[in-house]
Amino acid sequence: MSDWTWDYNPSEEYITDGLPPGVVAEVERIVTELAALGPETVRVGRPIDREGGLREFDILGGRGFISFLPVPRHECVYVCNVTWYG
């Protein structure tokens, strides 16, 4: 288990506005698991050919994806965007 946390960037209201509650719950579940990975989070998701930077991860069987930024210096995973195709 890691000491990493997660947060929305810029804010929860901005990122989750208009999303169904089930999608928000799934995003928060996934990001909690990503934070538990700690520094390994820089290797999760796309792009697969390099580490760090803005990453993407499919949610709910490819019906959407999240964009997240793992910041080792802050020990935090920031959710930057959620794209939901419905």
mmCIF file with all atom_site columns, C-alpha atoms in Angstrom, residues 8-42:
data_model
loop_
_atom_site.group_PDB
_atom_site.id
_atom_site.type_symbol
_atom_site.label_atom_id
_atom_site.label_alt_id
_atom_site.label_comp_id
_atom_site.label_asym_id
_atom_site.label_entity_id
_atom_site.label_seq_id
_atom_site.pdbx_PDB_ins_code
_atom_site.Cartn_x
_atom_site.Cartn_y
_atom_site.Cartn_z
_atom_site.occupancy
_atom_site.B_iso_or_equiv
_atom_site.pdbx_formal_charge
_atom_site.auth_seq_id
_atom_site.auth_comp_id
_atom_site.auth_asym_id
_atom_site.auth_atom_id
_atom_site.pdbx_PDB_model_num
ATOM 1  C CA . TYR A 1 8  ? -9.489  16.298 -9.222  1.00 0.00 ? 8  TYR A CA 1
ATOM 2  C CA . ASN A 1 9  ? -7.686  18.977 -11.210 1.00 0.00 ? 9  ASN A CA 1
ATOM 3  C CA . PRO A 1 10 ? -9.006  21.671 -11.570 1.00 0.00 ? 10 PRO A CA 1
ATOM 4  C CA . SER A 1 11 ? -12.029 20.674 -9.418  1.00 0.00 ? 11 SER A CA 1
ATOM 5  C CA . GLU A 1 12 ? -14.530 17.876 -8.867  1.00 0.00 ? 12 GLU A CA 1
ATOM 6  C CA . GLU A 1 13 ? -17.383 20.074 -10.085 1.00 0.00 ? 13 GLU A CA 1
ATOM 7  C CA . TYR A 1 14 ? -15.598 20.906 -13.333 1.00 0.00 ? 14 TYR A CA 1
ATOM 8  C CA . ILE A 1 15 ? -14.561 17.318 -14.120 1.00 0.00 ? 15 ILE A CA 1
ATOM 9  C CA . THR A 1 16 ? -17.754 15.486 -13.107 1.00 0.00 ? 16 THR A CA 1
ATOM 10 C CA . ASP A 1 17 ? -20.415 17.987 -14.226 1.00 0.00 ? 17 ASP A CA 1
ATOM 11 C CA . GLY A 1 18 ? -23.067 16.135 -16.228 1.00 0.00 ? 18 GLY A CA 1
ATOM 12 C CA . LEU A 1 19 ? -21.666 12.636 -15.674 1.00 0.00 ? 19 LEU A CA 1
ATOM 13 C CA . PRO A 1 20 ? -23.972 9.881  -14.376 1.00 0.00 ? 20 PRO A CA 1
ATOM 14 C CA . PRO A 1 21 ? -23.346 9.010  -10.691 1.00 0.00 ? 21 PRO A CA 1
ATOM 15 C CA . GLY A 1 22 ? -22.280 5.467  -11.628 1.00 0.00 ? 22 GLY A CA 1
ATOM 16 C CA . VAL A 1 23 ? -19.548 6.794  -13.910 1.00 0.00 ? 23 VAL A CA 1
ATOM 17 C CA . VAL A 1 24 ? -18.260 9.109  -11.179 1.00 0.00 ? 24 VAL A CA 1
ATOM 18 C CA . ALA A 1 25 ? -18.205 6.193  -8.727  1.00 0.00 ? 25 ALA A CA 1
ATOM 19 C CA . GLU A 1 26 ? -16.261 4.034  -11.201 1.00 0.00 ? 26 GLU A CA 1
ATOM 20 C CA . VAL A 1 27 ? -13.761 6.823  -11.888 1.00 0.00 ? 27 VAL A CA 1
ATOM 21 C CA . GLU A 1 28 ? -13.177 7.298  -8.156  1.00 0.00 ? 28 GLU A CA 1
ATOM 22 C CA . ARG A 1 29 ? -12.767 3.532  -7.650  1.00 0.00 ? 29 ARG A CA 1
ATOM 23 C CA . ILE A 1 30 ? -10.193 3.296  -10.433 1.00 0.00 ? 30 ILE A CA 1
ATOM 24 C CA . VAL A 1 31 ? -8.251  6.357  -9.300  1.00 0.00 ? 31 VAL A CA 1
ATOM 25 C CA . THR A 1 32 ? -8.160  5.023  -5.732  1.00 0.00 ? 32 THR A CA 1
ATOM 26 C CA . GLU A 1 33 ? -6.562  1.851  -7.093  1.00 0.00 ? 33 GLU A CA 1
ATOM 27 C CA . LEU A 1 34 ? -4.123  3.883  -9.195  1.00 0.00 ? 34 LEU A CA 1
ATOM 28 C CA . ALA A 1 35 ? -3.073  5.869  -6.119  1.00 0.00 ? 35 ALA A CA 1
ATOM 29 C CA . ALA A 1 36 ? -2.480  2.585  -4.282  1.00 0.00 ? 36 ALA A CA 1
ATOM 30 C CA . LEU A 1 37 ? 0.125   1.736  -6.936  1.00 0.00 ? 37 LEU A CA 1
ATOM 31 C CA . GLY A 1 38 ? 2.145   4.767  -5.899  1.00 0.00 ? 38 GLY A CA 1
ATOM 32 C CA . PRO A 1 39 ? 5.127   5.542  -8.138  1.00 0.00 ? 39 PRO A CA 1
ATOM 33 C CA . GLU A 1 40 ? 4.218   2.700  -10.528 1.00 0.00 ? 40 GLU A CA 1
ATOM 34 C CA . THR A 1 41 ? 1.268   4.817  -11.692 1.00 0.00 ? 41 THR A CA 1
ATOM 35 C CA . VAL A 1 42 ? 3.592   6.592  -14.154 1.00 0.00 ? 42 VAL A CA 1
#
